[in-house]
C-alpha angles and dihedrals in degrees: 000000000000090000091055091049092050092049090049090049091050092050093048092049094050122095095255090045092052090047091051093047090051091058123095116254093256091052091046090056091048092048091048091048091048090051093050092047090048092051090048091051092048090050091048097045099040103032115015100042096048091047092048092048091048092049091051092048092049091048090052091048091050092050091049090050091050091050090049091049091051090049091050092049091047094051098037096097093052092046092050091048091051092046093053096042094048089222096139097134138036106288098174126120094261119088120246090251092054093048093050092047093049093045092050091052093051091048093049092244115146114216110212093189134355131176141160117266128204119282094031098299130135126219118210130187120201126190131188095000129151109257096222092049091052092050091050090049092051091048091050091050091052098044103037103028099028090231113150130207112236097179133010128185118182126187125190118249125219090250116070114253094020127105146182115223145180116205131183115200129196 
């Protein structure tokens, strides 16, 4: 109790304490209310908001991890089958160049230039193509034909939604 009394005496004898004591009772209440509101705002801005933002980000990260785990579990049998069979690339009778060319035709993708690259790859140049169509075509090549993209360079076109691209397949 003596400690509390000595702290109170120190506060009242300090410059802010003397200023507060000189105020009228209405002004003292307003100053006290302003101090409490300021402390609440400081607590909210410097403690509550960062913790809340962090918790939301971690929840989102956890949900993304869970979705990835479900996807991995869902695709595990196919991945194991491919790993044991060794069928990681197109092993059909058609050459890589022929498969890419045929697939582009069926997907309404116009190949400006295409040529064989070293080590069995194929280089393709696209010009003035719809971005979404190109992405669907690449996905189809990977899923159905097991043809992978080794390098992809996309440039924006003057028309929205259209692109120019250079792709190297393996």
